[in-house]
Coordinates of C-alpha atoms and ligand atoms in Angstrom, one line a residue:
X290 CA 14.8 -3.0 -21.0
X291 CA 16.5 0.4 -21.2
X292 CA 17.1 0.2 -24.9
X293 CA 13.6 -0.9 -25.6
X294 CA 12.2 1.8 -23.4
X295 CA 14.2 4.4 -25.3
X296 CA 13.1 2.9 -28.6
X297 CA 9.5 3.3 -27.3
X298 CA 10.0 7.0 -26.6
X299 CA 8.4 9.1 -29.3
X300 CA 6.6 6.1 -30.7
X301 CA 3.3 7.5 -29.4
X302 CA 1.4 6.8 -32.6
X303 CA 3.1 3.5 -33.4
X304 CA 0.8 1.5 -31.2
X305 CA -2.1 2.1 -33.5
X306 CA -0.1 0.5 -36.3
X307 CA 1.3 -2.3 -34.2
X308 CA 0.0 -5.6 -35.5
X309 CA -1.7 -4.0 -38.5
X310 CA 0.2 -6.0 -41.0
X311 CA -0.4 -9.7 -40.9
X312 CA -2.1 -9.6 -37.5
X313 CA -3.3 -12.9 -36.1
X314 CA -6.7 -13.3 -34.4
X315 CA -5.3 -12.2 -31.0
X316 CA -3.8 -9.0 -32.5
X317 CA -7.2 -8.1 -34.1
X318 CA -9.0 -8.8 -30.8
X319 CA -6.4 -6.6 -29.0
X320 CA -6.9 -3.7 -31.5
X321 CA -10.6 -3.9 -31.6
X322 CA -10.9 -3.9 -27.8
X323 CA -8.6 -2.4 -25.3
X324 CA -6.0 -0.6 -27.4
X325 CA -8.6 1.4 -29.3
X326 CA -9.6 2.9 -26.0
X327 CA -6.0 3.8 -25.1
X328 CA -5.2 7.5 -24.5
X329 CA -2.0 8.8 -26.0
X330 CA 0.0 12.1 -25.9
X331 CA -1.9 14.6 -28.0
X332 CA -5.3 13.2 -27.1
X333 CA -7.5 15.7 -25.3
X334 CA -7.9 13.3 -22.3
X335 CA -4.1 12.5 -22.1
X336 CA -3.1 14.9 -19.3
X337 CA -6.1 14.0 -17.2
X338 CA -5.5 10.2 -17.7
X339 CA -1.8 10.6 -17.0
X340 CA -2.4 12.5 -13.7
X341 CA -5.1 10.0 -12.7
X342 CA -2.5 7.3 -12.5
X343 CA -1.9 8.5 -9.0
X344 CA -4.4 10.0 -6.5
X345 CA -1.9 12.7 -5.4
X346 CA -2.6 16.1 -6.8
X347 CA 1.1 16.4 -7.5
X348 CA 2.7 13.8 -9.7
X349 CA 6.0 13.3 -11.5
X350 CA 6.4 14.5 -15.1
X351 CA 6.8 11.1 -16.7
X352 CA 4.8 10.7 -19.8
X353 CA 3.6 7.2 -20.6
X354 CA 3.3 6.4 -24.3
X355 CA -0.3 5.2 -23.7
X356 CA -2.7 4.9 -20.9
X357 CA -5.0 1.8 -21.1
X358 CA -8.0 1.4 -18.9
X359 CA -8.8 -2.3 -18.5
X360 CA -12.4 -3.4 -17.9
X361 CA -11.6 -7.0 -17.2
X362 CA -8.8 -9.6 -17.0
X363 CA -9.1 -10.2 -20.8
X364 CA -8.4 -6.5 -21.4
X365 CA -5.3 -6.8 -19.2
X366 CA -4.1 -9.8 -21.1
X367 CA -4.6 -8.0 -24.4
X368 CA -2.7 -5.0 -23.3
X369 CA 0.2 -6.9 -21.8
X370 CA 0.4 -9.0 -25.0
X371 CA 0.5 -5.9 -27.0
X372 CA 3.3 -4.4 -24.8
X373 CA 5.2 -7.7 -25.0
X374 CA 5.2 -7.6 -28.8
X375 CA 5.8 -3.9 -29.1
X376 CA 8.7 -3.9 -26.6
X377 CA 6.9 -1.4 -24.3
X378 CA 7.5 -1.4 -20.6
X379 CA 4.3 -2.0 -18.6
X380 CA 3.3 -0.1 -15.4
X381 CA 0.1 -0.8 -13.4
X382 CA -2.3 1.4 -11.4
X383 CA -4.9 -0.1 -9.1
X384 CA -5.9 2.3 -6.3
X385 CA -3.4 5.0 -7.2
X386 CA -1.9 5.4 -3.7
X387 CA 1.6 4.2 -4.5
X388 CA 4.1 6.4 -2.7
X389 CA 6.8 5.9 -5.4
X390 CA 4.3 6.8 -8.3
X391 CA 5.4 3.6 -10.1
X392 CA 2.3 3.7 -12.4
X393 CA 4.0 6.6 -14.1
X394 CA 7.0 5.9 -16.3
X395 CA 8.3 7.6 -19.4
X396 CA 7.3 5.8 -22.6
X397 CA 5.4 3.0 -20.8
X398 CA 2.1 1.4 -21.4
X399 CA 0.3 2.4 -18.2
X400 CA -2.3 -0.1 -17.4
X401 CA -5.1 1.2 -15.2
X402 CA -6.9 -1.7 -13.5
X403 CA -9.0 0.4 -11.1
X404 CA -12.2 -0.8 -12.8
X405 CA -11.4 -4.4 -11.7
X406 CA -13.1 -3.7 -8.4
X407 CA -15.4 -6.6 -7.8
X408 CA -15.9 -7.9 -4.2
X409 CA -17.5 -11.3 -3.9
X410 CA -17.9 -12.8 -0.5
X411 CA -18.6 -16.5 0.2
X412 CA -19.8 -16.5 3.7
X413 CA -20.0 -20.2 4.1
X414 CA -16.4 -20.7 3.0
X415 CA -15.3 -17.5 4.9
X416 CA -13.5 -16.3 1.8
X417 CA -13.7 -13.4 -0.7
X418 CA -12.6 -12.8 -4.2
X419 CA -11.6 -9.2 -4.8
X420 CA -10.4 -7.2 -7.8
X421 CA -7.2 -5.1 -7.4
X422 CA -9.2 -1.9 -7.9
X423 CA -11.4 -2.5 -4.9
X424 CA -10.7 -0.2 -2.0
X425 CA -10.3 -0.9 1.7
X426 CA -13.7 0.8 2.2
X427 CA -15.4 -1.3 -0.4
X428 CA -14.2 -4.6 1.1
X429 CA -14.9 -3.4 4.7
X430 CA -18.4 -2.3 3.7
X431 CA -19.1 -5.6 1.9
X432 CA -18.2 -7.5 5.1
X433 CA -19.9 -5.2 7.6
X434 CA -22.4 -7.1 9.6
X435 CA -21.7 -10.4 7.9
X436 CA -19.8 -11.9 10.8
X437 CA -16.6 -11.7 8.7
X438 CA -13.7 -9.2 8.4
X439 CA -10.4 -8.6 6.7
X440 CA -7.3 -6.6 7.8
X441 CA -7.9 -3.8 5.3
X442 CA -5.6 -0.7 5.0
X443 CA -6.1 2.2 7.3
X444 CA -7.4 4.6 4.7
X445 CA -10.7 4.2 2.8
X446 CA -9.5 4.7 -0.7
X447 CA -6.3 2.6 -0.7
X448 CA -6.4 0.0 -3.5
X449 CA -6.2 -3.6 -2.5
X450 CA -3.9 -4.2 -5.5
X451 CA -0.9 -2.2 -4.3
X452 CA -1.7 -2.8 -0.7
X453 CA -1.7 -6.6 -0.8
X454 CA 1.3 -6.8 -3.1
X455 CA 3.3 -4.6 -0.7
X456 CA 2.4 -6.7 2.3
X457 CA -0.5 -4.8 3.8
X458 CA -0.2 -3.2 7.2
X459 CA -3.9 -3.5 7.9
X460 CA -6.2 -3.0 10.9
X461 CA -5.8 -5.5 13.7
X462 CA -2.6 -6.9 12.2
X463 CA -1.3 -7.6 15.7
X464 CA -3.8 -10.5 15.8
X465 CA -4.5 -11.2 12.1
X466 CA -1.0 -10.6 10.7
X467 CA -0.1 -8.6 7.7
X468 CA -2.9 -8.6 5.1
X469 CA -0.9 -10.6 2.6
X470 CA -0.8 -13.5 5.0
X471 CA -4.6 -13.8 4.4
X472 CA -4.2 -14.0 0.6
X473 CA -4.9 -17.6 -0.5
X474 CA -4.2 -17.2 -4.3
X475 CA -4.1 -14.6 -7.0
X476 CA -5.1 -14.6 -10.7
X477 CA -2.2 -13.1 -12.6
X478 CA -1.5 -12.0 -16.2
X479 CA 2.1 -12.9 -16.9
X480 CA 4.6 -11.0 -19.1
X481 CA 3.6 -12.7 -22.3
X482 CA -0.1 -12.1 -21.7
X483 CA -0.9 -15.6 -20.4
X484 CA -3.3 -15.9 -17.5
X485 CA -2.5 -18.1 -14.5
X486 CA -3.3 -18.6 -10.9
X487 CA -0.5 -18.3 -8.3
X488 CA -0.8 -20.0 -5.0
X489 CA 1.3 -21.9 -2.6
X490 CA 0.8 -25.1 -4.6
X491 CA 1.3 -23.8 -8.1
X492 CA 4.5 -21.8 -7.6
X493 CA 5.4 -21.2 -3.9
X494 CA 8.3 -18.9 -4.6
X495 CA 6.4 -16.6 -7.0
X496 CA 3.4 -16.6 -4.6
X497 CA 5.8 -15.6 -1.7
X498 CA 7.2 -12.7 -3.8
X499 CA 3.6 -11.7 -4.9
X500 CA 3.0 -11.1 -1.2
X501 CA 5.6 -8.4 -0.5
X502 CA 7.3 -7.3 -3.7
X503 CA 4.9 -4.4 -4.2
X504 CA 5.8 -2.5 -7.4
X505 CA 8.6 -5.1 -8.2
X506 CA 6.1 -7.9 -8.8
X507 CA 6.5 -9.1 -12.4
X508 CA 2.8 -9.6 -13.4
X509 CA -0.6 -8.0 -13.2
X510 CA -2.9 -9.3 -10.5
X511 CA -6.4 -9.3 -11.8
X512 CA -8.0 -10.8 -8.6
X513 CA -7.1 -12.0 -5.1
X514 CA -8.6 -14.9 -3.2
X515 CA -8.8 -13.9 0.5
X516 CA -9.2 -15.8 3.8
X517 CA -11.6 -13.9 6.1
X518 CA -11.6 -13.5 9.9
X519 CA -14.4 -13.4 12.4
X520 CA -15.9 -9.9 12.5
X521 CA -14.7 -8.2 15.7
X522 CA -16.4 -5.7 18.0
X523 CA -14.4 -2.5 17.5
X524 CA -13.9 -0.1 20.4
X525 CA -11.6 2.9 20.3
X526 CA -10.1 5.2 22.9
X527 CA -8.4 8.4 21.7
X528 CA -6.1 10.1 24.1
X529 CA -5.3 13.7 23.1
X530 CA -2.1 15.2 24.4
X531 CA -0.4 18.5 24.2
X532 CA 3.2 17.9 23.4
X533 CA 5.6 20.5 24.9
X534 CA 8.6 20.0 22.7
X535 CA 11.1 17.3 23.2
X536 CA 10.5 16.7 26.9
X537 CA 6.7 16.5 26.3
X538 CA 7.3 13.9 23.5
X539 CA 9.6 11.9 25.7
X540 CA 7.0 11.7 28.4
X541 CA 4.3 10.6 25.9
X542 CA 6.8 8.1 24.5
X543 CA 7.4 6.6 27.9
X544 CA 3.7 6.2 28.5
X545 CA 3.2 4.6 25.0
X546 CA 6.1 2.2 25.6
X547 CA 4.5 1.1 28.9
X548 CA 1.2 0.7 27.2
X549 CA 2.6 -1.2 24.2
X550 CA 4.3 -3.7 26.6
X551 CA 1.0 -4.7 28.3
X552 CA -1.8 -4.6 25.7
X553 CA -3.0 -7.7 23.9
X554 CA -2.2 -8.3 20.2
X555 CA -5.8 -7.4 19.4
X556 CA -5.1 -3.8 20.4
X557 CA -3.6 -1.4 17.8
X558 CA -1.7 1.6 19.2
X559 CA -0.9 4.5 16.8
X560 CA 0.5 7.9 17.8
X561 CA -0.4 10.6 15.3
X562 CA 2.0 13.6 15.6
X563 CA 0.8 16.8 14.1
X564 CA 3.1 19.8 13.1
X565 CA 1.2 22.1 15.5
X566 CA 2.6 20.0 18.4
X567 CA -0.3 17.9 19.5
X568 CA -0.3 14.1 19.7
X569 CA -3.3 11.8 19.5
X570 CA -2.9 8.2 20.7
X571 CA -5.5 6.1 18.8
X572 CA -5.9 2.9 20.7
X573 CA -8.2 0.5 18.8
X574 CA -9.4 -2.8 20.2
X575 CA -10.8 -5.7 18.2
X576 CA -12.7 -7.8 20.7
X577 CA -14.7 -11.1 20.5
X578 CA -17.6 -9.3 22.1
X579 CA -18.4 -6.0 23.8
X580 CA -17.0 -7.1 27.2
X581 CA -13.8 -8.4 25.6
X582 CA -13.3 -5.2 23.7
X583 CA -13.8 -3.1 26.8
X584 CA -11.4 -5.3 28.7
X585 CA -8.8 -4.9 26.0
X586 CA -8.8 -1.2 26.4
X587 CA -8.6 -1.2 30.2
X588 CA -4.8 -0.5 30.4
X589 CA -5.1 2.6 28.3
X590 CA -6.2 5.0 31.0
X591 CA -3.5 3.9 33.5
X592 CA -1.0 6.6 34.4
X593 CA -1.9 9.0 31.5
X594 CA 0.7 11.6 30.6
X595 CA 0.4 15.0 32.4
X596 CA -0.2 16.7 29.0
X597 CA -3.4 14.7 28.4
X598 CA -6.2 17.1 27.4
X599 CA -9.0 14.7 26.6
X600 CA -9.9 11.0 26.4
X601 CA -12.6 10.0 24.0
X602 CA -14.1 6.6 23.9
X603 CA -16.2 5.4 21.0
X604 CA -17.8 2.3 19.5
X605 CA -17.3 1.8 15.8
X606 CA -17.1 -0.8 13.0
X607 CA -14.4 -1.8 10.5
X608 CA -15.8 0.6 7.8
X609 CA -16.4 3.1 10.6
X610 CA -12.6 3.1 11.2
X611 CA -12.0 4.1 7.6
X612 CA -14.6 6.9 7.6
X613 CA -13.1 8.5 10.6
X614 CA -11.0 11.0 8.7
X615 CA -12.1 13.3 5.9
X616 CA -10.6 12.5 2.5
X617 CA -8.6 15.3 0.8
X618 CA -9.2 14.7 -2.9
X619 CA -6.7 16.5 -5.0
X620 CA -4.2 17.1 -2.2
X621 CA -0.5 16.4 -2.8
X622 CA 0.5 13.3 -0.9
X623 CA 3.8 11.5 -0.5
X624 CA 5.2 9.3 2.3
X625 CA 8.3 7.8 3.7
X626 CA 8.5 5.0 6.2
X627 CA 11.0 3.3 8.4
X628 CA 11.0 0.3 10.8
X629 CA 12.8 0.7 14.1
X630 CA 13.5 -1.4 17.1
X631 CA 13.8 1.6 19.3
X632 CA 11.0 2.6 21.7
X633 CA 8.5 5.5 21.4
X634 CA 10.4 7.4 24.1
X635 CA 13.5 7.4 21.9
X636 CA 11.8 8.0 18.5
X637 CA 9.3 10.7 19.3
X638 CA 11.7 13.5 20.5
X639 CA 13.9 13.0 17.5
X640 CA 11.0 13.9 15.3
X641 CA 10.1 17.1 17.2
X642 CA 12.2 19.6 15.1
X643 CA 10.9 18.3 11.8
X644 CA 7.3 18.4 12.9
X645 CA 7.7 22.0 14.0
X646 CA 9.3 22.8 10.6
X647 CA 6.7 21.0 8.4
X648 CA 5.8 23.1 5.4
X649 CA 2.2 21.9 5.6
X650 CA 0.0 21.8 8.7
X651 CA -1.9 18.9 7.2
X652 CA 1.1 16.6 7.3
X653 CA 1.7 14.2 10.1
X654 CA 3.9 11.4 11.4
X655 CA 2.3 8.1 12.4
X656 CA 4.2 5.9 14.9
X657 CA 2.6 2.5 15.5
X658 CA 3.6 -0.6 17.3
X659 CA 0.9 -2.9 16.0
X660 CA 3.0 -4.8 13.5
X661 CA 5.1 -7.1 15.4
X662 CA 3.2 -8.8 18.2
X663 CA 1.5 -11.6 16.3
X664 CA 2.5 -14.8 18.1
X665 CA 1.9 -17.3 15.2
X666 CA 4.5 -17.3 12.5
X667 CA 3.4 -16.2 9.0
X668 CA 2.2 -19.0 6.9
X669 CA 2.8 -19.8 4.2
X670 CA 5.9 -17.8 4.0
X671 CA 5.4 -14.4 2.3
X672 CA 8.3 -12.1 1.3
X673 CA 6.8 -9.3 3.4
X674 CA 7.8 -9.2 7.0
X675 CA 7.6 -6.3 9.5
X676 CA 11.3 -5.4 10.0
X677 CA 11.0 -3.7 13.3
X678 CA 9.0 -3.2 16.4
X679 CA 7.8 0.2 15.5
X680 CA 6.7 1.6 12.1
X681 CA 7.3 5.3 11.6
X682 CA 5.6 6.8 8.6
X683 CA 5.7 10.5 7.6
X684 CA 2.9 11.6 5.3
X685 CA 3.2 15.0 3.6
X686 CA -0.3 16.3 2.6
X687 CA -0.6 19.7 1.0
X688 CA -2.3 21.9 -1.5
X689 CA -0.8 21.5 -4.9
X690 CA 1.4 24.5 -5.9
X691 CA 2.1 25.5 -2.3
X692 CA 5.8 24.8 -2.0
X693 CA 5.7 21.4 -3.8
X694 CA 9.4 20.8 -3.5
X695 CA 9.6 21.3 0.2
X696 CA 6.6 19.1 0.8
X697 CA 7.9 16.4 -1.4
X698 CA 11.2 16.4 0.5
X699 CA 9.6 16.6 4.0
X700 CA 8.9 12.9 4.7
X701 CA 12.4 12.0 3.8
X702 CA 14.2 14.7 5.8
X703 CA 11.9 13.9 8.8
X704 CA 12.7 10.3 8.9
X705 CA 16.4 11.1 8.5
X706 CA 16.1 12.1 12.1
X707 CA 16.0 8.4 12.9
X708 CA 19.2 7.7 11.0
X709 CA 21.1 4.9 12.6
X710 CA 18.0 3.7 14.4
X711 CA 16.1 2.2 11.5
X712 CA 16.0 -1.5 10.7
X713 CA 14.4 -1.4 7.2
X714 CA 11.6 0.1 5.2
X715 CA 8.1 -0.9 4.0
X716 CA 7.9 -1.0 0.2
X717 CA 4.3 0.2 0.3
X718 CA 5.2 3.5 2.0
X719 CA 8.7 4.2 0.7
X720 CA 9.4 7.1 -1.6
X721 CA 11.6 5.1 -3.9
X722 CA 12.0 7.9 -6.4
X723 CA 13.8 10.0 -3.8
X724 CA 15.6 7.1 -2.1
X725 CA 15.9 4.2 -4.5
X726 CA 18.6 2.6 -2.4
X727 CA 15.8 1.8 0.2
X728 CA 14.3 -0.9 -2.0
X729 CA 17.0 -3.4 -1.0
X730 CA 16.2 -2.6 2.7
X731 CA 12.4 -3.3 2.2
X732 CA 13.0 -7.1 2.8
X733 CA 15.0 -9.4 4.9
X734 CA 18.6 -10.3 3.7
X735 CA 18.4 -12.0 0.4
X736 CA 14.9 -10.6 -0.4
X737 CA 15.9 -8.5 -3.3
X738 CA 17.7 -11.5 -4.9
X739 CA 14.5 -13.5 -4.5
X740 CA 12.6 -10.8 -6.3
X741 CA 15.1 -10.6 -9.1
X742 CA 15.1 -14.4 -9.5
X743 CA 11.3 -14.5 -9.8
X744 CA 11.4 -11.5 -12.2
X745 CA 14.1 -13.3 -14.4
X746 CA 12.0 -16.4 -14.4
X747 CA 8.5 -15.0 -15.0
X748 CA 9.5 -11.9 -17.1
X749 CA 12.8 -12.8 -18.9
X750 CA 12.2 -10.0 -21.5
X751 CA 11.7 -7.4 -18.8
X752 CA 8.2 -6.3 -19.8
X753 CA 7.3 -5.0 -16.4
X754 CA 8.9 -1.7 -15.6
X755 CA 11.2 -2.1 -12.6
X756 CA 10.7 0.3 -9.7
X757 CA 13.5 2.7 -8.7
X758 CA 16.2 0.7 -7.0
X759 CA 15.8 -2.5 -9.1
X760 CA 17.3 -1.4 -12.4
Ligands
FAD99 C1 -3.1 8.0 2.2 C2 -2.4 6.6 2.2 C3 -2.7 5.7 3.2 C4 -2.1 4.5 3.2 N1 -2.3 3.6 4.2 C5 -1.7 2.4 4.3 C6 -2.0 1.4 5.3 O1 -2.8 1.7 6.2 N2 -1.4 0.3 5.3 C7 -0.5 0.0 4.3 O2 0.1 -1.1 4.3 N3 -0.2 0.8 3.3 C8 -0.8 2.0 3.3 N4 -0.5 2.9 2.3 C9 0.4 2.5 1.3 C10 -0.3 1.8 0.2 O3 -0.8 0.5 0.7 C11 0.7 1.4 -0.9 O4 1.2 2.5 -1.5 C12 0.0 0.6 -2.1 O5 0.9 0.3 -3.1 C13 -1.2 1.4 -2.7 O6 -1.9 0.6 -3.5 P1 -2.8 1.2 -4.6 O7 -3.3 0.1 -5.4 O8 -3.8 2.2 -4.0 O9 -1.7 2.1 -5.4 P2 -1.2 2.0 -6.9 O10 -0.4 3.3 -7.1 O11 -2.3 1.7 -7.9 O12 -0.2 0.8 -6.9 C14 1.2 1.0 -6.5 C15 2.0 0.1 -7.4 O13 1.8 -1.3 -7.0 C16 1.8 -2.1 -8.2 N5 0.5 -2.7 -8.4 C17 -0.7 -2.2 -8.0 N6 -1.7 -2.9 -8.4 C18 -1.1 -3.9 -9.1 C19 -1.7 -5.0 -9.8 N7 -3.0 -5.3 -9.8 N8 -0.8 -5.9 -10.4 C20 0.5 -5.7 -10.4 N9 1.1 -4.6 -9.8 C21 0.3 -3.8 -9.2 C22 2.2 -1.2 -9.3 O14 3.6 -1.2 -9.5 C23 1.7 0.1 -8.8 O15 2.3 1.2 -9.5 C24 -1.1 4.2 2.2 C25 -0.8 5.1 1.2 C26 -1.5 6.3 1.2 C27 -1.1 7.3 0.1

């Protein structure tokens, strides 16, 4: 692919000519449709379209050869067919939250599928069909009050495309499992532009890889079929604590370890650590009914840490969880994540110096134990698995132009504090540009070989641009 990528560089105008001589019907359809809407270097809209491939206000400098906005699956197939013939690498953008900025690649055909954002719910069948550009909030709002729910991601604007392909650490995953475990099938455009449906019957191994490979999946998903869950009653208790340095964090960690050991799988515990030193424990319960939700939260107030400054209880809904925090449009954003089998009391104090030295006060570290307590084994077998008992994710959020380099580096240096105590990484929250070696640690042993084997089978010509770490 490297040779072909290089050949593609500087060929910005070549696409308009591609297929012009002796084009068959498909070529003409491609030209008349999606490619004529492509934005290329030199076009007035190019820089805006390039930057819009990620929601972060700070993006890498990579310059795609063309940015193609698909309106439907037929557009996707046309664009991929064109790239296949022209020898262009293809990248994909759904919701734009990818922490490795994999929609941006030099010389690529960048395919923006954010407009494929349909959400159709079949209440009787307890299923939904969603486009990859649909957001967590759109799905949660479509289901609100319907009696059905889905383990959507924790932030309103995260795209279901990248989220489900990465595995999906969604709300109530302690009880519902990772979101990808609730994917029944996916409509996919393959490397030669053919459209197919992948599920456990048609191609079990490709379907397993689809649920966990993240940016390494060799195809474009144009819709997902989802299994839905009974809508829960959502209750939350937020415990605000002052953290007095390492000792304070150790005490908070000891309390959190004790709480994590006794709460039911339907309780999600996340500690949010802010640079200013405060810690908020968000404890969210997903009950069958009001009484059950209250009962689930009962252990929270036992033996609270001495640094507790407030305990706030609230009733909310699945979309309400996503609307809890204000969005920061245009902010720079990058993340790094690690799994660990250590307890909170060991992890939290190690993070203290990095929190104090964070270049942006808007950044935070999230430590959550929700991912590992599901009793039933995942079925059918997805590639994605939680690789630890805690997930630790550092998110840098800052105003573009205010020390971009320091902010971009902060999540990685912060998680370096856990060195030796990590058991893997989550492909959805890994900064693979900075640490490409982490890709191989995003899956269980043999995982990267499974991904490579499916790529070799479904994309032998290497049409889909590999993420860092998979070259
Ligand atoms: C603020 C924020 C909050 C987050 N919260 C969570 C969370 O709660 N839980 C969690 O699990 N993760 C979370 N993440 C991580 C997020 O789920 C992943 O980064 C995910 O990849 C984002 O999906 P997207 O569609 O928005 O991003 P995109 O940047 O559009 O997609 C990332 C990459 O995935 C691949 N891809 C996306 N769509 C397709 C498609 N249709 N077909 C083929 N390949 C595709 C492409 O390689 C693409 O470049 C969060 C990230 C951010 C920035």
